């Protein structure tokens, strides 16, 4: 049975989500403030977090940043805003998905099940990825280039791991979004993915303007090119 922590201050929404989650067989803990969430987080282990962005004493982003210091538990944001910067910031600090209010309960449950499946697949038995002078320590969530630690956002880290786990394989935009995020909004599109790719290349390529590892395959997608 998967255990979910819900951080939400709207009582009517809490009631609806509680019914839907328990009907699906999830075990649920509910916090209405950041303080309550911090207390529950310290007391138990959770398989997935559902975080409202706007709270009486802060934001779901604040809690996500704290959690990401110690855990890779899947996180989905509930947000009343579909503004591009809010969505990208949520993904960058470690969110795995977002859903904009109002939403259908069935859609949220579907997203949660997809995230739980994805987390199981992502947490493979491998503890290390290594290619082209790039080394990823999966248990620690650290990335090194030529033995030097490099700083990646959560979104960049997941993107790099996906490519390194699929060497020399062309991945389409749809495949990338399906593997990493279950986003259906207008902002996680080709242009946003291009931004992520450019930022990742800036950090791992010797010459980002002429990439050798993260290649664009015209009209198809992207691939991790194994050198040598």
PDB file of C-alpha atoms in Angstrom:
ATOM      1  CA  UNK A   1       0.000   0.000   0.000  1.00  0.00           C
ATOM      2  CA  UNK A   2       1.458   3.353  -1.046  1.00  0.00           C
ATOM      3  CA  UNK A   3       1.537   6.065   1.610  1.00  0.00           C
ATOM      4  CA  UNK A   4       0.808   9.633   0.506  1.00  0.00           C
ATOM      5  CA  UNK A   5       1.325  12.911   2.339  1.00  0.00           C
ATOM      6  CA  UNK A   6      -1.161  15.580   1.246  1.00  0.00           C
ATOM      7  CA  UNK A   7      -0.342  19.220   2.034  1.00  0.00           C
ATOM      8  CA  UNK A   8      -3.483  21.234   1.346  1.00  0.00           C
ATOM      9  CA  UNK A   9      -5.459  23.853   3.307  1.00  0.00           C
ATOM     10  CA  UNK A  10      -8.812  23.682   1.469  1.00  0.00           C
ATOM     11  CA  UNK A  11     -11.131  21.482   3.560  1.00  0.00           C
ATOM     12  CA  UNK A  12     -13.532  20.677   0.727  1.00  0.00           C
ATOM     13  CA  UNK A  13     -10.644  19.594  -1.490  1.00  0.00           C
ATOM     14  CA  UNK A  14      -9.109  17.587   1.359  1.00  0.00           C
ATOM     15  CA  UNK A  15     -12.380  15.693   1.799  1.00  0.00           C
ATOM     16  CA  UNK A  16     -12.651  14.920  -1.899  1.00  0.00           C
ATOM     17  CA  UNK A  17      -9.026  13.837  -2.207  1.00  0.00           C
ATOM     18  CA  UNK A  18      -9.194  11.749   0.959  1.00  0.00           C
ATOM     19  CA  UNK A  19     -12.150   9.812  -0.418  1.00  0.00           C
ATOM     20  CA  UNK A  20     -10.528   9.321  -3.836  1.00  0.00           C
ATOM     21  CA  UNK A  21      -7.145   8.277  -2.442  1.00  0.00           C
ATOM     22  CA  UNK A  22      -8.527   5.807   0.063  1.00  0.00           C
ATOM     23  CA  UNK A  23     -10.806   4.346  -2.587  1.00  0.00           C
ATOM     24  CA  UNK A  24      -7.645   3.635  -4.599  1.00  0.00           C
ATOM     25  CA  UNK A  25      -6.099   1.877  -1.610  1.00  0.00           C
ATOM     26  CA  UNK A  26      -3.644   4.617  -0.684  1.00  0.00           C
ATOM     27  CA  UNK A  27      -2.784   5.325   2.931  1.00  0.00           C
ATOM     28  CA  UNK A  28      -3.142   9.065   3.492  1.00  0.00           C
ATOM     29  CA  UNK A  29      -1.720  11.606   5.922  1.00  0.00           C
ATOM     30  CA  UNK A  30      -2.998  15.204   5.718  1.00  0.00           C
ATOM     31  CA  UNK A  31      -1.283  18.467   6.660  1.00  0.00           C
ATOM     32  CA  UNK A  32      -2.922  21.887   6.308  1.00  0.00           C
ATOM     33  CA  UNK A  33       0.154  24.008   7.049  1.00  0.00           C
ATOM     34  CA  UNK A  34       3.905  23.833   6.506  1.00  0.00           C
ATOM     35  CA  UNK A  35       4.379  23.299  10.213  1.00  0.00           C
ATOM     36  CA  UNK A  36       2.077  20.274  10.207  1.00  0.00           C
ATOM     37  CA  UNK A  37       3.787  18.929   7.089  1.00  0.00           C
ATOM     38  CA  UNK A  38       7.197  19.222   8.718  1.00  0.00           C
ATOM     39  CA  UNK A  39       5.951  17.326  11.754  1.00  0.00           C
ATOM     40  CA  UNK A  40       4.397  14.532   9.670  1.00  0.00           C
ATOM     41  CA  UNK A  41       7.469  14.303   7.439  1.00  0.00           C
ATOM     42  CA  UNK A  42       9.655  13.803  10.472  1.00  0.00           C
ATOM     43  CA  UNK A  43       7.412  11.078  11.833  1.00  0.00           C
ATOM     44  CA  UNK A  44       6.889   8.834   8.827  1.00  0.00           C
ATOM     45  CA  UNK A  45       8.035   7.531   5.460  1.00  0.00           C
ATOM     46  CA  UNK A  46       6.012   8.378   2.366  1.00  0.00           C
ATOM     47  CA  UNK A  47       5.913   7.030  -1.178  1.00  0.00           C
ATOM     48  CA  UNK A  48       4.624  10.266  -2.730  1.00  0.00           C
ATOM     49  CA  UNK A  49       3.828  13.860  -1.751  1.00  0.00           C
ATOM     50  CA  UNK A  50       0.961  15.984  -3.075  1.00  0.00           C
ATOM     51  CA  UNK A  51       1.666  19.638  -2.279  1.00  0.00           C
ATOM     52  CA  UNK A  52      -0.530  22.681  -2.665  1.00  0.00           C
ATOM     53  CA  UNK A  53       1.557  25.690  -3.702  1.00  0.00           C
ATOM     54  CA  UNK A  54      -0.260  28.423  -1.715  1.00  0.00           C
ATOM     55  CA  UNK A  55      -0.475  27.814   2.033  1.00  0.00           C
ATOM     56  CA  UNK A  56      -1.258  29.940   5.122  1.00  0.00           C
ATOM     57  CA  UNK A  57       2.347  29.867   6.342  1.00  0.00           C
ATOM     58  CA  UNK A  58       4.356  29.558   3.125  1.00  0.00           C
ATOM     59  CA  UNK A  59       4.333  27.563  -0.106  1.00  0.00           C
ATOM     60  CA  UNK A  60       4.586  23.986  -1.246  1.00  0.00           C
ATOM     61  CA  UNK A  61       7.824  25.029  -2.942  1.00  0.00           C
ATOM     62  CA  UNK A  62       9.324  25.693   0.496  1.00  0.00           C
ATOM     63  CA  UNK A  63       8.466  22.197   1.673  1.00  0.00           C
ATOM     64  CA  UNK A  64       9.696  20.629  -1.561  1.00  0.00           C
ATOM     65  CA  UNK A  65      13.101  22.286  -1.181  1.00  0.00           C
ATOM     66  CA  UNK A  66      13.418  20.952   2.355  1.00  0.00           C
ATOM     67  CA  UNK A  67      12.414  17.430   1.333  1.00  0.00           C
ATOM     68  CA  UNK A  68      14.804  17.400  -1.630  1.00  0.00           C
ATOM     69  CA  UNK A  69      17.741  17.885   0.716  1.00  0.00           C
ATOM     70  CA  UNK A  70      17.220  14.368   2.038  1.00  0.00           C
ATOM     71  CA  UNK A  71      14.839  12.466  -0.262  1.00  0.00           C
ATOM     72  CA  UNK A  72      13.926  11.741  -3.886  1.00  0.00           C
ATOM     73  CA  UNK A  73      10.302  10.863  -3.056  1.00  0.00           C
ATOM     74  CA  UNK A  74       7.988  11.730  -5.999  1.00  0.00           C
ATOM     75  CA  UNK A  75       6.297  15.129  -5.621  1.00  0.00           C
ATOM     76  CA  UNK A  76       3.286  16.503  -7.458  1.00  0.00           C
ATOM     77  CA  UNK A  77       2.211  20.130  -7.086  1.00  0.00           C
ATOM     78  CA  UNK A  78      -1.369  21.359  -6.972  1.00  0.00           C
ATOM     79  CA  UNK A  79      -1.448  24.918  -8.251  1.00  0.00           C
ATOM     80  CA  UNK A  80      -4.113  27.492  -9.019  1.00  0.00           C
ATOM     81  CA  UNK A  81      -1.689  29.107 -11.437  1.00  0.00           C
ATOM     82  CA  UNK A  82      -0.519  27.796 -14.803  1.00  0.00           C
ATOM     83  CA  UNK A  83       2.057  30.545 -15.225  1.00  0.00           C
ATOM     84  CA  UNK A  84       5.184  29.309 -16.932  1.00  0.00           C
ATOM     85  CA  UNK A  85       7.646  30.524 -14.293  1.00  0.00           C
ATOM     86  CA  UNK A  86       5.757  28.845 -11.436  1.00  0.00           C
ATOM     87  CA  UNK A  87       5.665  25.548 -13.290  1.00  0.00           C
ATOM     88  CA  UNK A  88       9.330  25.627 -14.299  1.00  0.00           C
ATOM     89  CA  UNK A  89      10.398  26.676 -10.808  1.00  0.00           C
ATOM     90  CA  UNK A  90       8.433  23.789  -9.311  1.00  0.00           C
ATOM     91  CA  UNK A  91      10.104  21.287 -11.623  1.00  0.00           C
ATOM     92  CA  UNK A  92      13.542  22.829 -11.136  1.00  0.00           C
ATOM     93  CA  UNK A  93      13.470  22.581  -7.345  1.00  0.00           C
ATOM     94  CA  UNK A  94      12.512  18.933  -7.501  1.00  0.00           C
ATOM     95  CA  UNK A  95       8.843  18.569  -8.373  1.00  0.00           C
ATOM     96  CA  UNK A  96       8.016  15.622 -10.616  1.00  0.00           C
ATOM     97  CA  UNK A  97       4.667  16.824 -11.919  1.00  0.00           C
ATOM     98  CA  UNK A  98       2.023  19.495 -11.507  1.00  0.00           C
ATOM     99  CA  UNK A  99      -1.702  19.756 -11.977  1.00  0.00           C
ATOM    100  CA  UNK A 100      -3.652  22.986 -12.258  1.00  0.00           C
ATOM    101  CA  UNK A 101      -6.825  23.626 -10.261  1.00  0.00           C
ATOM    102  CA  UNK A 102      -9.608  22.941 -10.902  1.00  0.00           C
ATOM    103  CA  UNK A 103      -8.928  19.348 -11.892  1.00  0.00           C
ATOM    104  CA  UNK A 104     -10.735  16.042 -12.089  1.00  0.00           C
ATOM    105  CA  UNK A 105      -9.964  13.609  -9.273  1.00  0.00           C
ATOM    106  CA  UNK A 106      -9.560  10.780 -11.757  1.00  0.00           C
ATOM    107  CA  UNK A 107      -6.878  12.719 -13.612  1.00  0.00           C
ATOM    108  CA  UNK A 108      -4.922  13.342 -10.401  1.00  0.00           C
ATOM    109  CA  UNK A 109      -5.148   9.687  -9.367  1.00  0.00           C
ATOM    110  CA  UNK A 110      -3.920   8.680 -12.812  1.00  0.00           C
ATOM    111  CA  UNK A 111      -0.971  11.061 -12.498  1.00  0.00           C
ATOM    112  CA  UNK A 112      -0.143   9.683  -9.054  1.00  0.00           C
ATOM    113  CA  UNK A 113      -0.173   6.090 -10.290  1.00  0.00           C
ATOM    114  CA  UNK A 114       2.062   7.080 -13.213  1.00  0.00           C
ATOM    115  CA  UNK A 115       4.521   8.782 -10.857  1.00  0.00           C
ATOM    116  CA  UNK A 116       4.645   5.773  -8.554  1.00  0.00           C
ATOM    117  CA  UNK A 117       5.343   3.480 -11.518  1.00  0.00           C
ATOM    118  CA  UNK A 118       7.959   5.875 -12.874  1.00  0.00           C
ATOM    119  CA  UNK A 119       9.684   6.145  -9.512  1.00  0.00           C
ATOM    120  CA  UNK A 120       9.900   2.368  -9.309  1.00  0.00           C
ATOM    121  CA  UNK A 121      11.447   2.193 -12.777  1.00  0.00           C
ATOM    122  CA  UNK A 122      13.787   5.116 -12.148  1.00  0.00           C
ATOM    123  CA  UNK A 123      15.147   3.661  -8.927  1.00  0.00           C
ATOM    124  CA  UNK A 124      16.839   0.744 -10.626  1.00  0.00           C
ATOM    125  CA  UNK A 125      19.345  -1.564  -9.006  1.00  0.00           C
ATOM    126  CA  UNK A 126      22.167   0.428 -10.602  1.00  0.00           C
ATOM    127  CA  UNK A 127      24.045   2.716  -8.259  1.00  0.00           C
ATOM    128  CA  UNK A 128      26.198   4.482 -10.839  1.00  0.00           C
ATOM    129  CA  UNK A 129      26.072   5.715 -14.435  1.00  0.00           C
ATOM    130  CA  UNK A 130      29.269   6.537 -16.289  1.00  0.00           C
ATOM    131  CA  UNK A 131      29.883   7.730 -19.838  1.00  0.00           C
ATOM    132  CA  UNK A 132      31.922  10.358 -21.676  1.00  0.00           C
ATOM    133  CA  UNK A 133      33.689  11.472 -18.509  1.00  0.00           C
ATOM    134  CA  UNK A 134      30.331  12.035 -16.792  1.00  0.00           C
ATOM    135  CA  UNK A 135      29.624  10.000 -13.666  1.00  0.00           C
ATOM    136  CA  UNK A 136      26.294   9.915 -11.831  1.00  0.00           C
ATOM    137  CA  UNK A 137      26.066   8.500  -8.316  1.00  0.00           C
ATOM    138  CA  UNK A 138      22.402   7.568  -8.196  1.00  0.00           C
ATOM    139  CA  UNK A 139      22.143   6.908  -4.469  1.00  0.00           C
ATOM    140  CA  UNK A 140      23.677  10.277  -3.626  1.00  0.00           C
ATOM    141  CA  UNK A 141      22.085  12.175  -6.509  1.00  0.00           C
ATOM    142  CA  UNK A 142      25.468  13.627  -7.470  1.00  0.00           C
ATOM    143  CA  UNK A 143      26.949  14.276 -10.921  1.00  0.00           C
ATOM    144  CA  UNK A 144      30.652  14.601 -11.711  1.00  0.00           C
ATOM    145  CA  UNK A 145      32.396  15.755 -14.871  1.00  0.00           C
ATOM    146  CA  UNK A 146      35.995  14.547 -15.023  1.00  0.00           C
ATOM    147  CA  UNK A 147      35.802  13.889 -11.266  1.00  0.00           C
ATOM    148  CA  UNK A 148      34.599  17.455 -10.547  1.00  0.00           C
ATOM    149  CA  UNK A 149      31.179  17.838  -8.913  1.00  0.00           C
ATOM    150  CA  UNK A 150      28.721  19.820 -11.038  1.00  0.00           C
ATOM    151  CA  UNK A 151      25.530  21.450  -9.817  1.00  0.00           C
ATOM    152  CA  UNK A 152      22.348  20.406 -11.627  1.00  0.00           C
ATOM    153  CA  UNK A 153      18.752  21.269 -10.872  1.00  0.00           C
ATOM    154  CA  UNK A 154      16.426  18.357 -10.152  1.00  0.00           C
ATOM    155  CA  UNK A 155      14.956  18.592 -13.657  1.00  0.00           C
ATOM    156  CA  UNK A 156      18.399  18.660 -15.289  1.00  0.00           C
ATOM    157  CA  UNK A 157      19.523  15.697 -13.178  1.00  0.00           C
ATOM    158  CA  UNK A 158      16.565  13.564 -14.218  1.00  0.00           C
ATOM    159  CA  UNK A 159      17.020  14.531 -17.845  1.00  0.00           C
ATOM    160  CA  UNK A 160      20.707  13.558 -17.785  1.00  0.00           C
ATOM    161  CA  UNK A 161      19.972  10.219 -16.103  1.00  0.00           C
ATOM    162  CA  UNK A 162      17.332   9.412 -18.706  1.00  0.00           C
ATOM    163  CA  UNK A 163      19.754  10.004 -21.573  1.00  0.00           C
ATOM    164  CA  UNK A 164      22.635   8.130 -19.944  1.00  0.00           C
ATOM    165  CA  UNK A 165      20.380   5.136 -19.313  1.00  0.00           C
ATOM    166  CA  UNK A 166      19.527   5.108 -23.031  1.00  0.00           C
ATOM    167  CA  UNK A 167      22.890   5.574 -24.786  1.00  0.00           C
ATOM    168  CA  UNK A 168      22.818   6.154 -28.564  1.00  0.00           C
ATOM    169  CA  UNK A 169      19.011   5.938 -28.552  1.00  0.00           C
ATOM    170  CA  UNK A 170      16.989   8.759 -30.095  1.00  0.00           C
ATOM    171  CA  UNK A 171      14.328   9.895 -27.624  1.00  0.00           C
ATOM    172  CA  UNK A 172      11.401  11.941 -28.897  1.00  0.00           C
ATOM    173  CA  UNK A 173      10.016  14.883 -26.973  1.00  0.00           C
ATOM    174  CA  UNK A 174       6.945  12.822 -26.118  1.00  0.00           C
ATOM    175  CA  UNK A 175       9.048   9.980 -24.749  1.00  0.00           C
ATOM    176  CA  UNK A 176      11.091  12.363 -22.617  1.00  0.00           C
ATOM    177  CA  UNK A 177       8.025  14.047 -21.137  1.00  0.00           C
ATOM    178  CA  UNK A 178       6.356  10.691 -20.510  1.00  0.00           C
ATOM    179  CA  UNK A 179       9.419   9.289 -18.756  1.00  0.00           C
ATOM    180  CA  UNK A 180      10.148  12.312 -16.585  1.00  0.00           C
ATOM    181  CA  UNK A 181       6.922  14.280 -16.196  1.00  0.00           C
ATOM    182  CA  UNK A 182       3.273  13.593 -16.846  1.00  0.00           C
ATOM    183  CA  UNK A 183       2.673  17.192 -17.826  1.00  0.00           C
ATOM    184  CA  UNK A 184      -0.122  18.092 -20.200  1.00  0.00           C
ATOM    185  CA  UNK A 185       0.122  21.868 -19.809  1.00  0.00           C
ATOM    186  CA  UNK A 186       1.172  24.201 -22.573  1.00  0.00           C
ATOM    187  CA  UNK A 187       4.432  25.149 -20.864  1.00  0.00           C
ATOM    188  CA  UNK A 188       6.162  21.783 -20.819  1.00  0.00           C
ATOM    189  CA  UNK A 189       6.460  21.742 -24.578  1.00  0.00           C
ATOM    190  CA  UNK A 190       9.176  21.756 -27.217  1.00  0.00           C
ATOM    191  CA  UNK A 191      10.377  25.250 -26.346  1.00  0.00           C
ATOM    192  CA  UNK A 192      10.637  24.484 -22.628  1.00  0.00           C
ATOM    193  CA  UNK A 193      12.443  21.234 -23.298  1.00  0.00           C
ATOM    194  CA  UNK A 194      14.842  23.161 -25.530  1.00  0.00           C
ATOM    195  CA  UNK A 195      15.610  25.454 -22.587  1.00  0.00           C
ATOM    196  CA  UNK A 196      16.363  22.460 -20.354  1.00  0.00           C
ATOM    197  CA  UNK A 197      18.598  20.921 -22.999  1.00  0.00           C
ATOM    198  CA  UNK A 198      20.532  24.159 -23.481  1.00  0.00           C
ATOM    199  CA  UNK A 199      21.075  24.566 -19.740  1.00  0.00           C
ATOM    200  CA  UNK A 200      22.207  20.961 -19.364  1.00  0.00           C
ATOM    201  CA  UNK A 201      24.629  21.313 -22.265  1.00  0.00           C
ATOM    202  CA  UNK A 202      26.085  24.422 -20.651  1.00  0.00           C
ATOM    203  CA  UNK A 203      27.032  22.317 -17.652  1.00  0.00           C
ATOM    204  CA  UNK A 204      28.296  19.090 -19.198  1.00  0.00           C
ATOM    205  CA  UNK A 205      29.592  19.893 -22.685  1.00  0.00           C
ATOM    206  CA  UNK A 206      33.108  21.238 -23.284  1.00  0.00           C
ATOM    207  CA  UNK A 207      31.716  23.443 -26.055  1.00  0.00           C
ATOM    208  CA  UNK A 208      27.936  23.841 -25.579  1.00  0.00           C
ATOM    209  CA  UNK A 209      27.530  25.551 -28.966  1.00  0.00           C
ATOM    210  CA  UNK A 210      28.891  22.398 -30.639  1.00  0.00           C
ATOM    211  CA  UNK A 211      27.644  19.569 -28.404  1.00  0.00           C
ATOM    212  CA  UNK A 212      29.280  16.170 -28.691  1.00  0.00           C
ATOM    213  CA  UNK A 213      27.281  14.249 -26.086  1.00  0.00           C
ATOM    214  CA  UNK A 214      23.736  15.611 -26.048  1.00  0.00           C
ATOM    215  CA  UNK A 215      22.847  15.685 -29.725  1.00  0.00           C
ATOM    216  CA  UNK A 216      19.773  17.058 -31.448  1.00  0.00           C
ATOM    217  CA  UNK A 217      18.471  14.660 -34.080  1.00  0.00           C
ATOM    218  CA  UNK A 218      16.573  16.836 -36.518  1.00  0.00           C
ATOM    219  CA  UNK A 219      12.831  16.202 -36.695  1.00  0.00           C
ATOM    220  CA  UNK A 220      13.192  13.256 -34.320  1.00  0.00           C
ATOM    221  CA  UNK A 221      14.431  14.258 -30.882  1.00  0.00           C
ATOM    222  CA  UNK A 222      17.620  13.988 -28.850  1.00  0.00           C
ATOM    223  CA  UNK A 223      20.156  11.313 -28.022  1.00  0.00           C
ATOM    224  CA  UNK A 224      23.096  10.652 -25.723  1.00  0.00           C
ATOM    225  CA  UNK A 225      26.080  10.069 -27.988  1.00  0.00           C
ATOM    226  CA  UNK A 226      28.685   7.735 -26.521  1.00  0.00           C
ATOM    227  CA  UNK A 227      32.088   9.001 -27.609  1.00  0.00           C
ATOM    228  CA  UNK A 228      34.934   6.722 -28.552  1.00  0.00           C
TER     229      UNK A 228
END
